[in-house]
mmCIF file of N, CA and C in Angstrom:
data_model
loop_
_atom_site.group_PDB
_atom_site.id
_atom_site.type_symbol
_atom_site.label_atom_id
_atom_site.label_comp_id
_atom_site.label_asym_id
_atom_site.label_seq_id
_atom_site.Cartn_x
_atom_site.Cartn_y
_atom_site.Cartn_z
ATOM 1 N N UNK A 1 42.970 -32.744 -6.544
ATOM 2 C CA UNK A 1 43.040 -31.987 -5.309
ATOM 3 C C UNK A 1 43.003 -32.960 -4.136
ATOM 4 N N UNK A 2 43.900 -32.769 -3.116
ATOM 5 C CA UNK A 2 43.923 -33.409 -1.894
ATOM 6 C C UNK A 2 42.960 -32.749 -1.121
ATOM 7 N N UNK A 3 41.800 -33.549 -0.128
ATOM 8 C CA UNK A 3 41.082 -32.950 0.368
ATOM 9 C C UNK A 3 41.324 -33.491 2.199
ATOM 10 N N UNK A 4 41.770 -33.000 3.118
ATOM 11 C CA UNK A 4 41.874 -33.189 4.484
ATOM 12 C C UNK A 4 40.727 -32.876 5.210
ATOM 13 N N UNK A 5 39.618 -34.014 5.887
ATOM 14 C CA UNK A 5 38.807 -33.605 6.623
ATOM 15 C C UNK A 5 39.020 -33.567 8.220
ATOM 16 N N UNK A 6 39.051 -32.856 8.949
ATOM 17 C CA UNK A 6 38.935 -32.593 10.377
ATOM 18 C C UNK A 6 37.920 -32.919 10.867
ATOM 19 N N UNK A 7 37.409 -33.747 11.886
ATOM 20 C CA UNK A 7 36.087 -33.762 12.776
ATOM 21 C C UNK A 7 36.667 -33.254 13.956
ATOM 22 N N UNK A 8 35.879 -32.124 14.596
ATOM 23 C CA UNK A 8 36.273 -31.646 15.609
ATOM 24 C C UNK A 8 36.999 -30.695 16.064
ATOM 25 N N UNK A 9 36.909 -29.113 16.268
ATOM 26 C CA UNK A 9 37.149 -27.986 16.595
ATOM 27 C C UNK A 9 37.620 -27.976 17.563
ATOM 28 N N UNK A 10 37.720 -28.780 18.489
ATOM 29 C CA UNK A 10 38.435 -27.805 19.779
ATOM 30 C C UNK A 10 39.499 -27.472 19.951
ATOM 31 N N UNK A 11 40.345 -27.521 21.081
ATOM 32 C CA UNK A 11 42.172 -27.240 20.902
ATOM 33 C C UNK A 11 42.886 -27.893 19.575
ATOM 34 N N UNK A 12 42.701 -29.652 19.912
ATOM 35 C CA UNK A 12 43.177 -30.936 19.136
ATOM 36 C C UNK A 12 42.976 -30.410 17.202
ATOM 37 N N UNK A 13 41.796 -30.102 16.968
ATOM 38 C CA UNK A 13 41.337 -29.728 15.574
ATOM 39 C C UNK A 13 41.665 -28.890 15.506
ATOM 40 N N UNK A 14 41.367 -27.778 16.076
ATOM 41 C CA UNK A 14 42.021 -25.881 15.899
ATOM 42 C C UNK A 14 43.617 -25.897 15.165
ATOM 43 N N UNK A 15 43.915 -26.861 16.413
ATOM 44 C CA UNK A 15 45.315 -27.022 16.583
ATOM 45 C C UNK A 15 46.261 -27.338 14.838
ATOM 46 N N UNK A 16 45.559 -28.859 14.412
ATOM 47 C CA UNK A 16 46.092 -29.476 13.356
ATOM 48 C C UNK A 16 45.905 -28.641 12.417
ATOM 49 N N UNK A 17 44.407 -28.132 12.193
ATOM 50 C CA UNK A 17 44.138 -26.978 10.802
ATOM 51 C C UNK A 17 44.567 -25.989 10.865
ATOM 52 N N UNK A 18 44.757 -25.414 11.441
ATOM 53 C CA UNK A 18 45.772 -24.003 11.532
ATOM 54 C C UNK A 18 47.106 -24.173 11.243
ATOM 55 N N UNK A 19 47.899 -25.304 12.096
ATOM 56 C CA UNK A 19 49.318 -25.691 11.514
ATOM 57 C C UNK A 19 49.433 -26.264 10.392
ATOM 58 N N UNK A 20 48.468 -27.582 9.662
ATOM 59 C CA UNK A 20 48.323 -27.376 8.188
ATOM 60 C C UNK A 20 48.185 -25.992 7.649
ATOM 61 N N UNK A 21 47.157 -25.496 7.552
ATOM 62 C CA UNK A 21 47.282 -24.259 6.679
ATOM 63 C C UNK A 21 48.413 -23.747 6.871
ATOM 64 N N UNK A 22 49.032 -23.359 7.843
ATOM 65 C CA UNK A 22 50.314 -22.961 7.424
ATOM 66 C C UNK A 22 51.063 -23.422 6.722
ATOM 67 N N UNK A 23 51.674 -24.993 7.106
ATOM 68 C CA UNK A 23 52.162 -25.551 6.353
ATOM 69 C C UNK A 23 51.756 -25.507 4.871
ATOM 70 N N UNK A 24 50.892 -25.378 4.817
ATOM 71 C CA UNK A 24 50.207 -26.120 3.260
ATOM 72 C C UNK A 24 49.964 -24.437 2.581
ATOM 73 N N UNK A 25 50.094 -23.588 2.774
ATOM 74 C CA UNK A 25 50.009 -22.155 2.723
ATOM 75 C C UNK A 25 49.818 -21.512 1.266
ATOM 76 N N UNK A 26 51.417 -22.403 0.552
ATOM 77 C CA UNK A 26 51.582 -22.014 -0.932
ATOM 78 C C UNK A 26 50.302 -23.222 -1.760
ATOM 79 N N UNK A 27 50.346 -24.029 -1.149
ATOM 80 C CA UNK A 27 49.230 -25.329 -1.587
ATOM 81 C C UNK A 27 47.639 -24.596 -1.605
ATOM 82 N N UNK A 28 47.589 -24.076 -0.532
ATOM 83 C CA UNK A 28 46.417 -23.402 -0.202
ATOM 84 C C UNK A 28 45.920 -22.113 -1.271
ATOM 85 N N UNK A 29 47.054 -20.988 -1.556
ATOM 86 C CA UNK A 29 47.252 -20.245 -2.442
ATOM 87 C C UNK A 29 46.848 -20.442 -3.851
ATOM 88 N N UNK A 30 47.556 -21.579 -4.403
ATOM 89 C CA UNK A 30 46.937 -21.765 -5.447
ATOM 90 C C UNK A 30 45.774 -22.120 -6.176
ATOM 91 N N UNK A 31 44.977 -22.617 -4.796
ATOM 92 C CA UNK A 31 43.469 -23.085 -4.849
ATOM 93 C C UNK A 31 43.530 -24.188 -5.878
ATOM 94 N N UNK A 32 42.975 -25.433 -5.710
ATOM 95 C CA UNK A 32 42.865 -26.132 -6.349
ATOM 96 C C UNK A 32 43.600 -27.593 -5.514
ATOM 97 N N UNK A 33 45.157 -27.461 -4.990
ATOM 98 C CA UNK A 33 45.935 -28.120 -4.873
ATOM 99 C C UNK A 33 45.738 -29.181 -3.523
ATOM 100 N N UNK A 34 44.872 -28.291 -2.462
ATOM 101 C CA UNK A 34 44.823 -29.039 -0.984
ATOM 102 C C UNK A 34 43.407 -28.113 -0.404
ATOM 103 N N UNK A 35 42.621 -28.639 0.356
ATOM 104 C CA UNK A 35 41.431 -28.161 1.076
ATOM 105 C C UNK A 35 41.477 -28.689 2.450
ATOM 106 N N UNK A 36 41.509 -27.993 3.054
ATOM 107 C CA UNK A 36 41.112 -28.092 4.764
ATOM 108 C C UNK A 36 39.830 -28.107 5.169
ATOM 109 N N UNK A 37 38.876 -29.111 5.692
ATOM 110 C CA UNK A 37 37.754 -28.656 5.981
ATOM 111 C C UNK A 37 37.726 -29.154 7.418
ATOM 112 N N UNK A 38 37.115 -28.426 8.460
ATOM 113 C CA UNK A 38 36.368 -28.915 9.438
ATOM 114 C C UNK A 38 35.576 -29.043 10.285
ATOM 115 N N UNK A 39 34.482 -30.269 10.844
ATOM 116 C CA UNK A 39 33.681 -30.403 10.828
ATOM 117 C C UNK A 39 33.251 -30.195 12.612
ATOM 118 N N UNK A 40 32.582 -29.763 12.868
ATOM 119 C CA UNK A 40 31.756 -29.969 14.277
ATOM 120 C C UNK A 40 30.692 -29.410 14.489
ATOM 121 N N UNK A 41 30.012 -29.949 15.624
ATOM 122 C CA UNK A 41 28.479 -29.613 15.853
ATOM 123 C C UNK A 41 28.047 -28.075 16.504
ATOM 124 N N UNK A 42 29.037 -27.559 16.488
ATOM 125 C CA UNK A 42 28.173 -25.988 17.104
ATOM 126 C C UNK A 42 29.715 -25.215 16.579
ATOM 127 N N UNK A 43 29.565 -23.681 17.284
ATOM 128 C CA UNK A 43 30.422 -23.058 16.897
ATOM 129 C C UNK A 43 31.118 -22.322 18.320
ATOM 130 N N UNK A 44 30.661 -22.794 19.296
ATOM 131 C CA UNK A 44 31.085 -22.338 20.527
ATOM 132 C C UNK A 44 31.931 -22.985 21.218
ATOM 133 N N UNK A 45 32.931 -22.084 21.636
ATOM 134 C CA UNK A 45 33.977 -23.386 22.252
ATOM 135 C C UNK A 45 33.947 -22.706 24.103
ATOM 136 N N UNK A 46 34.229 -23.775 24.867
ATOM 137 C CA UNK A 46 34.237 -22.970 26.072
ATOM 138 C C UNK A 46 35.352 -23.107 26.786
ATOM 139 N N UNK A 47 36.205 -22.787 27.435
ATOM 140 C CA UNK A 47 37.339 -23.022 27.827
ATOM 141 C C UNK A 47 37.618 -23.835 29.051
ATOM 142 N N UNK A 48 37.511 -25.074 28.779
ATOM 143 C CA UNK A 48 37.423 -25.756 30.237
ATOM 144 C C UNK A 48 38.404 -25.540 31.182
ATOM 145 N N UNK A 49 39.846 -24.775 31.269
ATOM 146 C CA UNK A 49 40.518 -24.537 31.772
ATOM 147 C C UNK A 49 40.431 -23.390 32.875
ATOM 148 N N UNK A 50 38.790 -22.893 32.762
ATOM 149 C CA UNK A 50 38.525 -21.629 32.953
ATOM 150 C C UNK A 50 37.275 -22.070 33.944
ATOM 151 N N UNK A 51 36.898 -22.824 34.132
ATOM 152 C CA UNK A 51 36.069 -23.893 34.708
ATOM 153 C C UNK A 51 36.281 -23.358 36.186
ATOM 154 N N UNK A 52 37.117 -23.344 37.321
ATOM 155 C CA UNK A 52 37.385 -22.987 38.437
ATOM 156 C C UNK A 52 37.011 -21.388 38.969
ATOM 157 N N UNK A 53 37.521 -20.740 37.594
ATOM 158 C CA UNK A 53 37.571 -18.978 38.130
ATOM 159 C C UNK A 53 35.472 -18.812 37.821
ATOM 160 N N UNK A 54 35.218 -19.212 36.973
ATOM 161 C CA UNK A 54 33.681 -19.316 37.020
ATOM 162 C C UNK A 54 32.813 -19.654 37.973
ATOM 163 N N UNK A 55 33.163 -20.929 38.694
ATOM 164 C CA UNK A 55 32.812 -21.520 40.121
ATOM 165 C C UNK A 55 32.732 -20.161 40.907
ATOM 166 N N UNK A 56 34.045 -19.959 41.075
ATOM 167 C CA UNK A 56 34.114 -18.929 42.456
ATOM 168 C C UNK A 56 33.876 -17.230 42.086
ATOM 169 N N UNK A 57 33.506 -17.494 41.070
ATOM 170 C CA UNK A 57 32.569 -15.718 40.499
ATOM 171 C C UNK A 57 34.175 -15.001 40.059
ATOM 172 N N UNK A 58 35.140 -15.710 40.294
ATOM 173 C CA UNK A 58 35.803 -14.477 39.297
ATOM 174 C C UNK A 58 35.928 -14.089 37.871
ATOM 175 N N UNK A 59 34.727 -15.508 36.716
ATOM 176 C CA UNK A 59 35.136 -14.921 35.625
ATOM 177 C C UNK A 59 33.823 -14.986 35.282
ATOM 178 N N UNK A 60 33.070 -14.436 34.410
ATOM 179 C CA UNK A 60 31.457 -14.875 33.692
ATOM 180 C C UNK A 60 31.802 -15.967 32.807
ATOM 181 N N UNK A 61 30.888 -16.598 32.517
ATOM 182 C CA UNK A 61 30.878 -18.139 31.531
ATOM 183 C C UNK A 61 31.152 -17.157 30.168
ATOM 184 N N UNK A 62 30.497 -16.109 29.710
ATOM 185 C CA UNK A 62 30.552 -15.251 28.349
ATOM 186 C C UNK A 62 31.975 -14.807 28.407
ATOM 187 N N UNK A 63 33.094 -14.521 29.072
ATOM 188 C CA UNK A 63 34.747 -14.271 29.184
ATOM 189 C C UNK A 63 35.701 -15.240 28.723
ATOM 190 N N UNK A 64 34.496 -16.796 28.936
ATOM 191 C CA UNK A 64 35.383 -18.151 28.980
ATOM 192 C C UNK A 64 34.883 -18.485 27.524
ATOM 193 N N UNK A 65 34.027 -17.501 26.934
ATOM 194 C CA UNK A 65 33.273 -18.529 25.544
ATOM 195 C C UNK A 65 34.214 -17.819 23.954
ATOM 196 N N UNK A 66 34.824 -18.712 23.100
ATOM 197 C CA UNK A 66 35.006 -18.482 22.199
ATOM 198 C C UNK A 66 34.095 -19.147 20.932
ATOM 199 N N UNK A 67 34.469 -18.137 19.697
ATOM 200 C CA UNK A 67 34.115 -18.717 18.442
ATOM 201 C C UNK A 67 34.842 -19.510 17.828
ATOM 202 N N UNK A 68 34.778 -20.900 17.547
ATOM 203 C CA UNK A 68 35.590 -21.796 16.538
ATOM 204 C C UNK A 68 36.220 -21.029 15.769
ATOM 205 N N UNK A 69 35.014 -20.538 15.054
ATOM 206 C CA UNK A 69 35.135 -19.531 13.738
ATOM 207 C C UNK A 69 35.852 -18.747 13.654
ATOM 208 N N UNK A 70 36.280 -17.829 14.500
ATOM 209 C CA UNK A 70 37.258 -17.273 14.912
ATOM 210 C C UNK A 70 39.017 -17.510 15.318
ATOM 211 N N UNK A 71 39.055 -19.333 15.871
ATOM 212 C CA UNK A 71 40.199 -18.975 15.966
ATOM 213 C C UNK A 71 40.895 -19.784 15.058
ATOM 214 N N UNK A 72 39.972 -20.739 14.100
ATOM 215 C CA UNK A 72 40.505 -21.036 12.599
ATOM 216 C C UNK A 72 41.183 -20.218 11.325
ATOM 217 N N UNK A 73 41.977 -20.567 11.059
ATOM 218 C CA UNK A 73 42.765 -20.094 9.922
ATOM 219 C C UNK A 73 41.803 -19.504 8.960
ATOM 220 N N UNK A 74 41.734 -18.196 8.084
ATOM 221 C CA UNK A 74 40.428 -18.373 7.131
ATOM 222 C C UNK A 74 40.502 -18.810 5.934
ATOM 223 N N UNK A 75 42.022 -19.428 5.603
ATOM 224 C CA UNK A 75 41.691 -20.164 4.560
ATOM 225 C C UNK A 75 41.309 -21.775 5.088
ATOM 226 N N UNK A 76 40.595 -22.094 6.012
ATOM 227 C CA UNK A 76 40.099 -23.487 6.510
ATOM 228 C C UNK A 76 38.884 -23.315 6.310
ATOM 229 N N UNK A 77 37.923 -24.726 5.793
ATOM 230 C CA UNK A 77 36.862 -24.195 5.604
ATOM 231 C C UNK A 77 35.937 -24.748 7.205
ATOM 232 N N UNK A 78 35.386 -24.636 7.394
ATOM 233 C CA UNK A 78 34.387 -24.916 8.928
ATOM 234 C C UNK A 78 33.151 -25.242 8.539
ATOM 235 N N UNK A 79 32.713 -26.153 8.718
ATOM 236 C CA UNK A 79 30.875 -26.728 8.668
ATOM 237 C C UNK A 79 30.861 -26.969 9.941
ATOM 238 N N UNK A 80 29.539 -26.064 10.141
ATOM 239 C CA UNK A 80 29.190 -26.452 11.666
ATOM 240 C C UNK A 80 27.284 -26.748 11.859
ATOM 241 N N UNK A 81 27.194 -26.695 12.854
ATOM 242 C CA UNK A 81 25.499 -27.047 13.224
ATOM 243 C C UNK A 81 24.894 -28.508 12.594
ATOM 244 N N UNK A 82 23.582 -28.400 12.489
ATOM 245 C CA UNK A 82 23.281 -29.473 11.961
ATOM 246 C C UNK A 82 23.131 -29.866 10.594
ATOM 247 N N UNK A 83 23.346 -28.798 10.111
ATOM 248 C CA UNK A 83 23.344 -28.630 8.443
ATOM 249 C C UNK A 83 24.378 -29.278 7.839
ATOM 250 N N UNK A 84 25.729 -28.964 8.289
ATOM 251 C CA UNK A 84 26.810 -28.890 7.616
ATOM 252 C C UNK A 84 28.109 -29.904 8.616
ATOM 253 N N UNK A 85 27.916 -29.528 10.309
ATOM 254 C CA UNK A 85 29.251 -29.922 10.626
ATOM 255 C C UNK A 85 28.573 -31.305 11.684
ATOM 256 N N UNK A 86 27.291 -31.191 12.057
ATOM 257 C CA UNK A 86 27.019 -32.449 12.729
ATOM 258 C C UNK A 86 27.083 -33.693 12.040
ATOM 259 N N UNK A 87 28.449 -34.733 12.300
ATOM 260 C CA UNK A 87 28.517 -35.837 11.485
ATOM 261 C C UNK A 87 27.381 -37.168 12.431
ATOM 262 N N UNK A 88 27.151 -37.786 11.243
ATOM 263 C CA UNK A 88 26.506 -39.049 12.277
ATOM 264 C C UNK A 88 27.284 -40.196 11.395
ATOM 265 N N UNK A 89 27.969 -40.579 10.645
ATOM 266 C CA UNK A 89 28.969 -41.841 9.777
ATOM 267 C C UNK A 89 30.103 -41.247 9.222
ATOM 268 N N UNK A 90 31.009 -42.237 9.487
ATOM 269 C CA UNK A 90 32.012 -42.235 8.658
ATOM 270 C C UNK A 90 32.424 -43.101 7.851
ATOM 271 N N UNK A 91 32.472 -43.597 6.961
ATOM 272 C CA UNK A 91 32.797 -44.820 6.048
ATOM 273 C C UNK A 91 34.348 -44.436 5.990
ATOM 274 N N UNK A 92 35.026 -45.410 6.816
ATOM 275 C CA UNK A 92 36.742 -45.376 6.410
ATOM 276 C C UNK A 92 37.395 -45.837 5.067
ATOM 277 N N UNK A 93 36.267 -47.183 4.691
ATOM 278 C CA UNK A 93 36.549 -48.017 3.593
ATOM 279 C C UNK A 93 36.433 -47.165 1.897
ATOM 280 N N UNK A 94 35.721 -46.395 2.092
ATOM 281 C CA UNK A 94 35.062 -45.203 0.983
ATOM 282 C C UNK A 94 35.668 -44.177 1.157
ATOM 283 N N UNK A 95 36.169 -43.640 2.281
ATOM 284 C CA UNK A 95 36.538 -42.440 2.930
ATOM 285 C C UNK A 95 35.615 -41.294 2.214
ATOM 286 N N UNK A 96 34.543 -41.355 2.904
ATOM 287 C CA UNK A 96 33.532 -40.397 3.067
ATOM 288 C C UNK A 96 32.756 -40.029 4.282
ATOM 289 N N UNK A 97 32.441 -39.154 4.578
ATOM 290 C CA UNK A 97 31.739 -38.448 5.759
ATOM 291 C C UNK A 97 30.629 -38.474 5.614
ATOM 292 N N UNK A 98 29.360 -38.832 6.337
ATOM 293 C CA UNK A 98 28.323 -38.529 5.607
ATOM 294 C C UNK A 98 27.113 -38.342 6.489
ATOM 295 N N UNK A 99 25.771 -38.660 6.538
ATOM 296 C CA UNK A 99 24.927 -38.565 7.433
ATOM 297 C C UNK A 99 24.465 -37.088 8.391
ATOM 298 N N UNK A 100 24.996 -36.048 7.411
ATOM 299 C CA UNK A 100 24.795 -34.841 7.566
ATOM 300 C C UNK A 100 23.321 -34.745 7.686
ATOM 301 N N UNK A 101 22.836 -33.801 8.289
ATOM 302 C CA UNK A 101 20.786 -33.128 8.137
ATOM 303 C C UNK A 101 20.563 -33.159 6.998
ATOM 304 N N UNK A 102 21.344 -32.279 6.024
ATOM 305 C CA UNK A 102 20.959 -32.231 4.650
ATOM 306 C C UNK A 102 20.908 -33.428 3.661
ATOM 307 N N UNK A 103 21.580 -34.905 4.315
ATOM 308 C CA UNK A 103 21.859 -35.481 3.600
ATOM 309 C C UNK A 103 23.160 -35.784 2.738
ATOM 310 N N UNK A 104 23.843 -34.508 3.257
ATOM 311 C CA UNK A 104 25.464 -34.566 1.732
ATOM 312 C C UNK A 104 26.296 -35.333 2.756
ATOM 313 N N UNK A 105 27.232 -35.700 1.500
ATOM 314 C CA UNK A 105 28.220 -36.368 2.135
ATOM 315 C C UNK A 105 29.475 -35.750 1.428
ATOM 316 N N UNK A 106 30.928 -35.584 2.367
ATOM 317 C CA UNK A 106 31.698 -35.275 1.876
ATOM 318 C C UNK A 106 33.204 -36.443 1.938
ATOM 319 N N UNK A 107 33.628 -36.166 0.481
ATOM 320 C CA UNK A 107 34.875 -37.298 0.230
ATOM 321 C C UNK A 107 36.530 -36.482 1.011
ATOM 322 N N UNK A 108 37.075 -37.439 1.511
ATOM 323 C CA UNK A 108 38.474 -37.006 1.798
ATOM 324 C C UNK A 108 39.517 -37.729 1.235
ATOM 325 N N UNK A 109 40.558 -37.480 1.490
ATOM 326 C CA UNK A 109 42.231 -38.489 1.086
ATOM 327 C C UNK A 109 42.849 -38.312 2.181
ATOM 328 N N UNK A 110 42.344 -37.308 3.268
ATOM 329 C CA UNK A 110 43.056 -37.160 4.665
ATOM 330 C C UNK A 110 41.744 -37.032 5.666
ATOM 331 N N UNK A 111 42.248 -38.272 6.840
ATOM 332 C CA UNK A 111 41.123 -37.494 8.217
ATOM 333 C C UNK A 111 41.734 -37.460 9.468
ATOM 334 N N UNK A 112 41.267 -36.599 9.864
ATOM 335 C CA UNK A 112 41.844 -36.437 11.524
ATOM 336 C C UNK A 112 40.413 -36.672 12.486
ATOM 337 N N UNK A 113 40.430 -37.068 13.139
ATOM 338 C CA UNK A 113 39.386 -37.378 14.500
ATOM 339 C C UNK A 113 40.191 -36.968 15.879
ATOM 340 N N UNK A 114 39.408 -35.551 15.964
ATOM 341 C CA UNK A 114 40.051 -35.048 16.786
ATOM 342 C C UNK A 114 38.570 -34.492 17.865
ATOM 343 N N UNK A 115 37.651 -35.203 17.658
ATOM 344 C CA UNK A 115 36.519 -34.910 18.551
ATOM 345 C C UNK A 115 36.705 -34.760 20.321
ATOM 346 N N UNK A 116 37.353 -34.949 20.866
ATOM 347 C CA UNK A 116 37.430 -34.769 22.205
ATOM 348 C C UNK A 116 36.743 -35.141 23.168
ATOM 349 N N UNK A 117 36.280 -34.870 23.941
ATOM 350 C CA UNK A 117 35.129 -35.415 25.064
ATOM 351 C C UNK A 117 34.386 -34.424 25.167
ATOM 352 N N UNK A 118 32.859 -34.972 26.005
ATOM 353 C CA UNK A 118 31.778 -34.119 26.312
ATOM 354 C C UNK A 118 31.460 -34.237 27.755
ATOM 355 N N UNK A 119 31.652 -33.036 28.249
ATOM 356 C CA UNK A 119 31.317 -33.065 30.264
ATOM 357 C C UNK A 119 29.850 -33.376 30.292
ATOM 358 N N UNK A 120 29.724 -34.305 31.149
ATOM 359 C CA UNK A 120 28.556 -34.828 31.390
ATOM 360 C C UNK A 120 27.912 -34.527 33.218
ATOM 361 N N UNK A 121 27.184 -33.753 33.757
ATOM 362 C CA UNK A 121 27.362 -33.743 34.881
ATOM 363 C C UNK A 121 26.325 -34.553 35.534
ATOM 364 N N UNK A 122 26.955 -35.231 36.723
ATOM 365 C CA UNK A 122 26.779 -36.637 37.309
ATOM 366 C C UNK A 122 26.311 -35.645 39.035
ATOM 367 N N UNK A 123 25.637 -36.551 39.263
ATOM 368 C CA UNK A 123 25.558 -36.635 40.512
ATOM 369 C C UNK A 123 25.686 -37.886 41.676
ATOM 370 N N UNK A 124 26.931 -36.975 42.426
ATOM 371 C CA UNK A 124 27.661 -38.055 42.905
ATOM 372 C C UNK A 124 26.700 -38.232 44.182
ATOM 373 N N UNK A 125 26.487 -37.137 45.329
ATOM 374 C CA UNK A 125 25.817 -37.303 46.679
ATOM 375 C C UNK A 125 24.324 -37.093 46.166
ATOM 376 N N UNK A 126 23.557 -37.868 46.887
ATOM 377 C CA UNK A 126 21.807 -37.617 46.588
ATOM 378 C C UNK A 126 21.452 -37.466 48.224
#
């Protein structure tokens, strides 16, 4: 079995595992042949594009919030939180994931690093 790991849910990850699974569809079907998994630290996505209408009260932050979980394919599998999708190593040389809470580590033959950035808010005037 070919196993494809994803780090990272947002557009970039959503994006690749969903168009694999499609692609990979009849692969997927037969179970056994190809696995999609992917990995990130929570399950909330927020729409940074949505960032402006929030500022000025036209949208609530809860309008702008989606579920990962939701807009993944369901034959993809999703580890999330600290149990399952918070990675802390990757061994490229081994190609394994590992340093999970629980301790497990998971093997791939495919990875995508599609983690993205994290808004950090700064203060510019004091």
């Amino acid at each position: 079995m070919k196993r494809v790991a994803i780090v990272g849910a947002s557009f970039a990850g959503a994006e690749v595992a969903n168009k694999l699974a499609k692609r990979l569809r009849w692969e997927l079907a037969r179970g056994g042949d190809v696995e999609i998994s992917v990995f990130d630290k929570d399950n909330d996505f927020l729409v940074q594009a949505m960032y402006p209408l929030i500022v000025f009260n036209s949208l609530s932050e809860e309008h702008a919030k989606w579920r990962k979980s939701e807009l993944l394919d369901p034959r993809v599998k999703f580890y999330h939180g600290p149990r399952g999708g918070e990675l802390v190593s990757i061994d490229l040389r081994n190609r394994e994931l590992g340093g999970f809470a629980d301790g497990s580590k998971y093997n791939y033959d495919y990875l995508v690093i599609a983690t993205g950035l994290s808004l950090r808010r700064r203060r510019y005037l004091d």
